[in-house]
């Protein structure tokens, strides 16, 4: 028994934290401490687990001690533990951000007191999905995170959130239904749901049946991952949620879908039957997604579209099915989790500072808040794939894999990826030009918050709005008190900065991270390490 | 080397502090960085040019998996360019200290960016790795974006910055793909290894050669955009929105030279690839002529220089890219000369602008008289640009003419192309001469009608930087053999075309090149002399293609396409999204079914004749589903959905799954109650279901989806060749899980982890429902019945319900609490004595049953889930009978606490085994003797089941509190229904 066997604690600990947070529902301060503490401990544990599997193969944890394929197994390999660490780090940052926001706005006793337990359960669900070595348990992981996300999405219950929430909930329920049907079919055909067991038994089925099961799973996961044409719901639902919620959704939820697609393609159905289809889908996702971003006038909506577009990059790497392609996808996933989340966090800060997130109504933020400008510019360039940032490195890996593949389709994808990258840069720079560079007075119909707080030489901390100012948007309940509150609370700035720095760290330590991704990719394409870890040595050979 | 690089970036990061302390003088501190690096560079001369000593180099791994190493190598070509980059960089930074005022906004950022830019340029020309080169390449692009946009509040500056960014990044990305193609075909990304391998690569044939050709062409696209050759030249004049020092450095000496550098770098190996000569000659020559032509019609001094730069860059690309020994020599000579004189001239323009407030040659007049020293400096620069002896420009141009004469005579391209290029080149030089004259005359001349303009005296410090550059230009012209020695090792890599070789000399004797130079002067003077007529002529010739407009139109077209595509896909309608999703699912599955060969099971039967009730259950489900879909009233729809649920329960029961049947029944009941409670505040009828077409589409989609899934099920079930794991479960459940009820053991032991996850789903679903209803705060208050007046809750409005109230009062005589704790709080017309009595009788027995189910579950029918549901139903009954205060009195604990306790209990059960060295959720069977009961076998997984029980009870309480009590209160307070949603989908209640 080694450290990796403690990996299920990544799920249990947040559950315990959530339980505690439920009990402490009347004590917001204690609640906050519990959830921050829980996630910190979880992160430390996951980092330890990652270190322990850094150089080894997958480790199977048999829950309850039941032997697979009868009981449930969790599989800790390099890929899953890497994702665990990154997702927990990001969740922790977002939690700190949300806490800062809540503390600043004095939401104690409001409906937001359920935020903490729900958030912890969301994190637990994400971790569970990453660790699941069992198809049905993967579904359970999805259910956990989705149900928690329904609650978070509609937090506060404003009309627009409920409207967006309905789109989100119904689409998600349909995708879960599809997934459930797919599981039923898979079980019907093979009589097992353990992934490793499936890896062996699916291959022995009639190829026609394999194809049907394969496509069913792909469609179900495609909705969650938001690939074209199953992605339209996403930009209509994400941006309306509260800023921290959007941030964590953008970072994590679609990636769980991508994760599931990767496992499906490498472990369950290693034959490259649908790779051309995946490449076509990747191309359309990239292009249609980024065109959507070009058409937007609101930062949060625009970011939702870049989110969709860049999912295409990840599918690109999966579709290539080479070690380098898959490694680049893995690297791109962790990069994108971090960067997309930090950008949404920045968008939330911009919204606080400027009163809204419409590009036309903002201006002069570089002068008003230089820190915010830096916090936007670095991840924006990172997302646009500007070197030396991690976004560039991931893209570089994908392009190299595409060129190495050499097929006409791969070259088309290379061109598509480059075009998407250029357009991402275009939209990011447009935001910079307008929101940050141009004068505040050029903003059309600016929000009073933007104008009311004149720039102050001594920096961010002094930028405060009178809570009592009546013209401030009251529906959000942000400024409802007597005291002065900081517009950009330190906690929010620090947590955002933390993620930006994490993104930079990925650039600096890209070497070891990419090596790890490559090992993970090679192991996943080989499949045997995974299968033997679960079913015992020699399981793959009859 | 690393120190030089790091120093630039580190000091750039520290720059804001320096500016805060020193004001604009901080620029001097910044200038020290490239200045001292320049000195270091000079000291490296020995190493770089020695054949035995190794040159300065560095190699650190960064991302080896991607072939990305931090490898730098200073060879002669790098060394030459570093001279420009560091030398001019240092001078320009020093110049900034006088150009800007201390109070200028954003100076710290500007200084930092400019210094970082110098560092990036240094990295670019010394990088020995293709990808690393690209890293610095794009860094310069981004920094240039920031620098051009220095005057951020001016829309012209922002636009020009964005345009430069997009255009150069476009080329950059093309180049990236090209670099990758080159790197992949060479098998390495090391620049020096690739150059060593070049002959081998070029010798390849077929596909490999095509990859190489296209790759090199794409790299050239990058060079072309960066160095502002047509058709991308337009960004450079636009970039003149930048402060003048930026123009001097980025757009004359450094960044635009990056493209030329790249051409020079690759030319020794790849000038013979298929598209090289074509691109270089056509674009280079075209740019040279177009730039010169345009320069002659500008009135802004800076724009004259900008178009002049465009022209010169075309010239440089043409010469450097030719691939002969003489051209390489002359080309690099011109790179140096151009860097010196163009930076000098830009800085002069900056001074003119700064001292007089304008750069318009129609306004400027008599500047020479006011500032003769400045005039001399400018004259040296302009004369060098025009190619007059004894200056650097003359030396270089003379060499170029000689090189191209040789190329035309002996070059591989043949005389026709050779002479065409020669003629074009001479024409370009004539234009260059003419605009140089125009610049001098425009900037300094005394215009016939114009008054001498007010001009502040120029301080020495300000003039210093351009003066140094002018002096260097002169020195270069007088001592060209030194420059020749610098370039020689580089040019030696090329084949010589001219048997006599080429030497950089001031005086070659009476050669054809000298004749051409003289020709250039004569025609140039003529063009300048007839400038008025020329301007008229220029206005008559419309620009053939306006590339800048092309760029703008492309962006507009992009926006239109984007809006069109987005409008088609983002319809904002849930119906549309669902149709796409279901349509995709159907299409994908059907396509796979049709396109790949399927084997169908041999014995398909639709009805199981041995169990006729199955058919009945099936019919019930189908009828329920159809009726639910057709229902117009919410209540009917919900009821019909429950019919399908109960039908399913019947199916479970028939298939011999009593546990599933029981749970399904209980769940259906609870859901029905929740729905009915929740629907009280919704309008009874559902909104119109949209147009008829959609209705049919909905039907088709629904039926098609169902049918497809049935077919898939048949295929999947028919394909089974392995025994399912479930066959082994009963044995495992008894031996390992200590229970006879295999369903329950599976839930709480074998697959406890799934259950663990699902109870958290329940807990969250409960909170979610509550959070939507309790808009004013979570339901943490636990109201007491004592506080309420008897008969005050839920009074019906007297006027509308007179008869009902009258009737009720006659029969519901009780005003006290004989049966229920808080029954008295309800208004008499809401009470029913029968229900109260029944509730009184049922409640406790139901709780007992629920506990029985919880405990018995391990061996018999039941379990924590079913038990919890029964307890929940018991509470529901009490709520229905006695109202919300009855519920509050019955549960003196918040739902949140219950949920929390349940979750905690489950989680603790999960981790406790860890402390005993077991796996998470490992269960143990404890056997012990109890008096009376005898031997008792207790399985630890029961604790987990208790957790499940608590969570389920918590869920039900939460649902009753929110959908029941809270909505009661909303109605009493007159808050009214929930906000209406346009869609007709009912809100989902968990699971």
PDB file of N, CA, C and O in Angstrom, chain B residues 301 352 360-371 375 378-379 436-453 455 528 531:
ATOM      1  N   UNK B 301       7.307  63.935 -42.451  1.00  0.00           N
ATOM      2  CA  UNK B 301       8.701  63.479 -42.510  1.00  0.00           C
ATOM      3  C   UNK B 301       8.835  62.021 -42.108  1.00  0.00           C
ATOM      4  O   UNK B 301       9.584  61.257 -42.692  1.00  0.00           O
ATOM      5  N   UNK B 352      13.085  67.244 -34.515  1.00  0.00           N
ATOM      6  CA  UNK B 352      12.326  68.287 -35.218  1.00  0.00           C
ATOM      7  C   UNK B 352      10.912  68.365 -34.648  1.00  0.00           C
ATOM      8  O   UNK B 352      10.405  69.442 -34.313  1.00  0.00           O
ATOM      9  N   UNK B 360       5.252  68.128 -40.571  1.00  0.00           N
ATOM     10  CA  UNK B 360       4.704  68.320 -41.905  1.00  0.00           C
ATOM     11  C   UNK B 360       5.656  69.173 -42.730  1.00  0.00           C
ATOM     12  O   UNK B 360       5.973  70.310 -42.355  1.00  0.00           O
ATOM     13  N   UNK B 361       6.092  68.656 -43.872  1.00  0.00           N
ATOM     14  CA  UNK B 361       7.090  69.399 -44.649  1.00  0.00           C
ATOM     15  C   UNK B 361       6.481  70.633 -45.300  1.00  0.00           C
ATOM     16  O   UNK B 361       7.182  71.512 -45.761  1.00  0.00           O
ATOM     17  N   UNK B 362       5.155  70.701 -45.323  1.00  0.00           N
ATOM     18  CA  UNK B 362       4.548  71.915 -45.887  1.00  0.00           C
ATOM     19  C   UNK B 362       4.587  73.068 -44.881  1.00  0.00           C
ATOM     20  O   UNK B 362       4.424  74.211 -45.216  1.00  0.00           O
ATOM     21  N   UNK B 363       4.771  72.746 -43.630  1.00  0.00           N
ATOM     22  CA  UNK B 363       4.809  73.782 -42.595  1.00  0.00           C
ATOM     23  C   UNK B 363       6.248  74.104 -42.213  1.00  0.00           C
ATOM     24  O   UNK B 363       6.607  75.255 -42.026  1.00  0.00           O
ATOM     25  N   UNK B 364       7.051  73.040 -42.109  1.00  0.00           N
ATOM     26  CA  UNK B 364       8.434  73.243 -41.690  1.00  0.00           C
ATOM     27  C   UNK B 364       9.156  74.127 -42.706  1.00  0.00           C
ATOM     28  O   UNK B 364       9.005  73.959 -43.913  1.00  0.00           O
ATOM     29  N   UNK B 365       9.936  75.046 -42.171  1.00  0.00           N
ATOM     30  CA  UNK B 365      10.687  75.901 -43.068  1.00  0.00           C
ATOM     31  C   UNK B 365      11.836  76.527 -42.304  1.00  0.00           C
ATOM     32  O   UNK B 365      11.688  76.916 -41.140  1.00  0.00           O
ATOM     33  N   UNK B 366      12.982  76.581 -42.931  1.00  0.00           N
ATOM     34  CA  UNK B 366      14.122  77.270 -42.342  1.00  0.00           C
ATOM     35  C   UNK B 366      14.679  76.616 -41.105  1.00  0.00           C
ATOM     36  O   UNK B 366      15.293  77.284 -40.281  1.00  0.00           O
ATOM     37  N   UNK B 367      14.486  75.341 -40.968  1.00  0.00           N
ATOM     38  CA  UNK B 367      14.976  74.676 -39.762  1.00  0.00           C
ATOM     39  C   UNK B 367      16.499  74.654 -39.758  1.00  0.00           C
ATOM     40  O   UNK B 367      17.139  74.772 -38.714  1.00  0.00           O
ATOM     41  N   UNK B 368      17.078  74.548 -40.941  1.00  0.00           N
ATOM     42  CA  UNK B 368      18.540  74.460 -41.000  1.00  0.00           C
ATOM     43  C   UNK B 368      19.184  75.683 -40.366  1.00  0.00           C
ATOM     44  O   UNK B 368      20.161  75.578 -39.640  1.00  0.00           O
ATOM     45  N   UNK B 369      18.571  76.814 -40.644  1.00  0.00           N
ATOM     46  CA  UNK B 369      19.127  78.044 -40.079  1.00  0.00           C
ATOM     47  C   UNK B 369      19.074  78.021 -38.561  1.00  0.00           C
ATOM     48  O   UNK B 369      19.989  78.477 -37.886  1.00  0.00           O
ATOM     49  N   UNK B 370      17.946  77.492 -38.025  1.00  0.00           N
ATOM     50  CA  UNK B 370      17.800  77.490 -36.571  1.00  0.00           C
ATOM     51  C   UNK B 370      18.706  76.447 -35.941  1.00  0.00           C
ATOM     52  O   UNK B 370      19.187  76.634 -34.831  1.00  0.00           O
ATOM     53  N   UNK B 371      18.876  75.329 -36.598  1.00  0.00           N
ATOM     54  CA  UNK B 371      19.619  74.236 -35.981  1.00  0.00           C
ATOM     55  C   UNK B 371      20.602  73.657 -36.990  1.00  0.00           C
ATOM     56  O   UNK B 371      20.375  72.579 -37.526  1.00  0.00           O
ATOM     57  N   UNK B 375      21.111  69.958 -38.786  1.00  0.00           N
ATOM     58  CA  UNK B 375      21.074  69.862 -40.234  1.00  0.00           C
ATOM     59  C   UNK B 375      22.238  69.054 -40.782  1.00  0.00           C
ATOM     60  O   UNK B 375      22.051  68.221 -41.665  1.00  0.00           O
ATOM     61  N   UNK B 378      21.613  65.425 -40.119  1.00  0.00           N
ATOM     62  CA  UNK B 378      20.594  64.918 -41.017  1.00  0.00           C
ATOM     63  C   UNK B 378      21.154  64.762 -42.426  1.00  0.00           C
ATOM     64  O   UNK B 378      20.852  63.807 -43.133  1.00  0.00           O
ATOM     65  N   UNK B 379      21.992  65.672 -42.802  1.00  0.00           N
ATOM     66  CA  UNK B 379      22.537  65.600 -44.146  1.00  0.00           C
ATOM     67  C   UNK B 379      23.389  64.349 -44.321  1.00  0.00           C
ATOM     68  O   UNK B 379      23.295  63.643 -45.316  1.00  0.00           O
ATOM     69  N   UNK B 436      15.266  60.886 -50.509  1.00  0.00           N
ATOM     70  CA  UNK B 436      16.256  61.410 -49.570  1.00  0.00           C
ATOM     71  C   UNK B 436      16.345  62.917 -49.714  1.00  0.00           C
ATOM     72  O   UNK B 436      16.388  63.667 -48.730  1.00  0.00           O
ATOM     73  N   UNK B 437      16.388  63.354 -50.967  1.00  0.00           N
ATOM     74  CA  UNK B 437      16.450  64.791 -51.223  1.00  0.00           C
ATOM     75  C   UNK B 437      15.190  65.471 -50.699  1.00  0.00           C
ATOM     76  O   UNK B 437      15.238  66.541 -50.079  1.00  0.00           O
ATOM     77  N   UNK B 438      14.065  64.815 -50.955  1.00  0.00           N
ATOM     78  CA  UNK B 438      12.802  65.372 -50.492  1.00  0.00           C
ATOM     79  C   UNK B 438      12.795  65.518 -48.968  1.00  0.00           C
ATOM     80  O   UNK B 438      12.321  66.510 -48.423  1.00  0.00           O
ATOM     81  N   UNK B 439      13.368  64.530 -48.323  1.00  0.00           N
ATOM     82  CA  UNK B 439      13.427  64.566 -46.855  1.00  0.00           C
ATOM     83  C   UNK B 439      14.242  65.759 -46.374  1.00  0.00           C
ATOM     84  O   UNK B 439      13.805  66.539 -45.516  1.00  0.00           O
ATOM     85  N   UNK B 440      15.422  65.904 -46.958  1.00  0.00           N
ATOM     86  CA  UNK B 440      16.294  66.992 -46.517  1.00  0.00           C
ATOM     87  C   UNK B 440      15.663  68.353 -46.800  1.00  0.00           C
ATOM     88  O   UNK B 440      15.601  69.224 -45.936  1.00  0.00           O
ATOM     89  N   UNK B 441      15.180  68.450 -48.028  1.00  0.00           N
ATOM     90  CA  UNK B 441      14.578  69.721 -48.417  1.00  0.00           C
ATOM     91  C   UNK B 441      13.346  70.000 -47.557  1.00  0.00           C
ATOM     92  O   UNK B 441      13.158  71.091 -47.036  1.00  0.00           O
ATOM     93  N   UNK B 442      12.548  68.964 -47.377  1.00  0.00           N
ATOM     94  CA  UNK B 442      11.309  69.137 -46.618  1.00  0.00           C
ATOM     95  C   UNK B 442      11.578  69.482 -45.166  1.00  0.00           C
ATOM     96  O   UNK B 442      10.890  70.286 -44.561  1.00  0.00           O
ATOM     97  N   UNK B 443      12.577  68.840 -44.602  1.00  0.00           N
ATOM     98  CA  UNK B 443      12.813  69.027 -43.191  1.00  0.00           C
ATOM     99  C   UNK B 443      13.578  70.298 -42.878  1.00  0.00           C
ATOM    100  O   UNK B 443      13.342  70.932 -41.852  1.00  0.00           O
ATOM    101  N   UNK B 444      14.488  70.660 -43.764  1.00  0.00           N
ATOM    102  CA  UNK B 444      15.408  71.731 -43.386  1.00  0.00           C
ATOM    103  C   UNK B 444      15.384  72.941 -44.315  1.00  0.00           C
ATOM    104  O   UNK B 444      15.854  73.993 -43.954  1.00  0.00           O
ATOM    105  N   UNK B 445      14.868  72.741 -45.523  1.00  0.00           N
ATOM    106  CA  UNK B 445      14.964  73.791 -46.523  1.00  0.00           C
ATOM    107  C   UNK B 445      14.164  75.036 -46.175  1.00  0.00           C
ATOM    108  O   UNK B 445      13.228  74.999 -45.352  1.00  0.00           O
ATOM    109  N   UNK B 446      14.564  76.127 -46.782  1.00  0.00           N
ATOM    110  CA  UNK B 446      13.815  77.382 -46.627  1.00  0.00           C
ATOM    111  C   UNK B 446      12.808  77.413 -47.763  1.00  0.00           C
ATOM    112  O   UNK B 446      13.164  77.543 -48.919  1.00  0.00           O
ATOM    113  N   UNK B 447      11.520  77.218 -47.443  1.00  0.00           N
ATOM    114  CA  UNK B 447      10.514  77.185 -48.510  1.00  0.00           C
ATOM    115  C   UNK B 447      10.303  78.603 -49.021  1.00  0.00           C
ATOM    116  O   UNK B 447      10.365  79.562 -48.258  1.00  0.00           O
ATOM    117  N   UNK B 448      10.017  78.721 -50.300  1.00  0.00           N
ATOM    118  CA  UNK B 448       9.939  80.039 -50.922  1.00  0.00           C
ATOM    119  C   UNK B 448       8.913  80.941 -50.248  1.00  0.00           C
ATOM    120  O   UNK B 448       9.174  82.088 -49.937  1.00  0.00           O
ATOM    121  N   UNK B 449       7.746  80.372 -49.981  1.00  0.00           N
ATOM    122  CA  UNK B 449       6.715  81.223 -49.406  1.00  0.00           C
ATOM    123  C   UNK B 449       6.648  81.119 -47.890  1.00  0.00           C
ATOM    124  O   UNK B 449       6.080  81.940 -47.217  1.00  0.00           O
ATOM    125  N   UNK B 450       7.200  80.026 -47.364  1.00  0.00           N
ATOM    126  CA  UNK B 450       7.032  79.773 -45.932  1.00  0.00           C
ATOM    127  C   UNK B 450       7.896  80.671 -45.084  1.00  0.00           C
ATOM    128  O   UNK B 450       8.961  81.132 -45.480  1.00  0.00           O
ATOM    129  N   UNK B 451       7.401  80.975 -43.876  1.00  0.00           N
ATOM    130  CA  UNK B 451       8.183  81.705 -42.901  1.00  0.00           C
ATOM    131  C   UNK B 451       9.033  80.679 -42.147  1.00  0.00           C
ATOM    132  O   UNK B 451       8.654  79.530 -42.010  1.00  0.00           O
ATOM    133  N   UNK B 452      10.169  81.109 -41.659  1.00  0.00           N
ATOM    134  CA  UNK B 452      10.948  80.214 -40.819  1.00  0.00           C
ATOM    135  C   UNK B 452      10.124  79.886 -39.570  1.00  0.00           C
ATOM    136  O   UNK B 452       9.541  80.773 -38.960  1.00  0.00           O
ATOM    137  N   UNK B 453      10.073  78.604 -39.255  1.00  0.00           N
ATOM    138  CA  UNK B 453       9.205  78.184 -38.154  1.00  0.00           C
ATOM    139  C   UNK B 453       9.947  78.321 -36.823  1.00  0.00           C
ATOM    140  O   UNK B 453      11.179  78.232 -36.792  1.00  0.00           O
ATOM    141  N   UNK B 455      11.669  77.342 -33.643  1.00  0.00           N
ATOM    142  CA  UNK B 455      12.388  76.104 -33.380  1.00  0.00           C
ATOM    143  C   UNK B 455      13.230  76.277 -32.139  1.00  0.00           C
ATOM    144  O   UNK B 455      14.134  77.107 -32.083  1.00  0.00           O
ATOM    145  N   UNK B 528      13.791  64.903 -58.233  1.00  0.00           N
ATOM    146  CA  UNK B 528      13.594  65.886 -57.176  1.00  0.00           C
ATOM    147  C   UNK B 528      13.256  67.249 -57.784  1.00  0.00           C
ATOM    148  O   UNK B 528      12.367  67.953 -57.300  1.00  0.00           O
ATOM    149  N   UNK B 531       9.668  67.663 -58.869  1.00  0.00           N
ATOM    150  CA  UNK B 531       8.811  67.021 -57.859  1.00  0.00           C
ATOM    151  C   UNK B 531       7.356  67.447 -57.976  1.00  0.00           C
ATOM    152  O   UNK B 531       6.446  66.645 -57.747  1.00  0.00           O
TER     153      UNK B 531
END
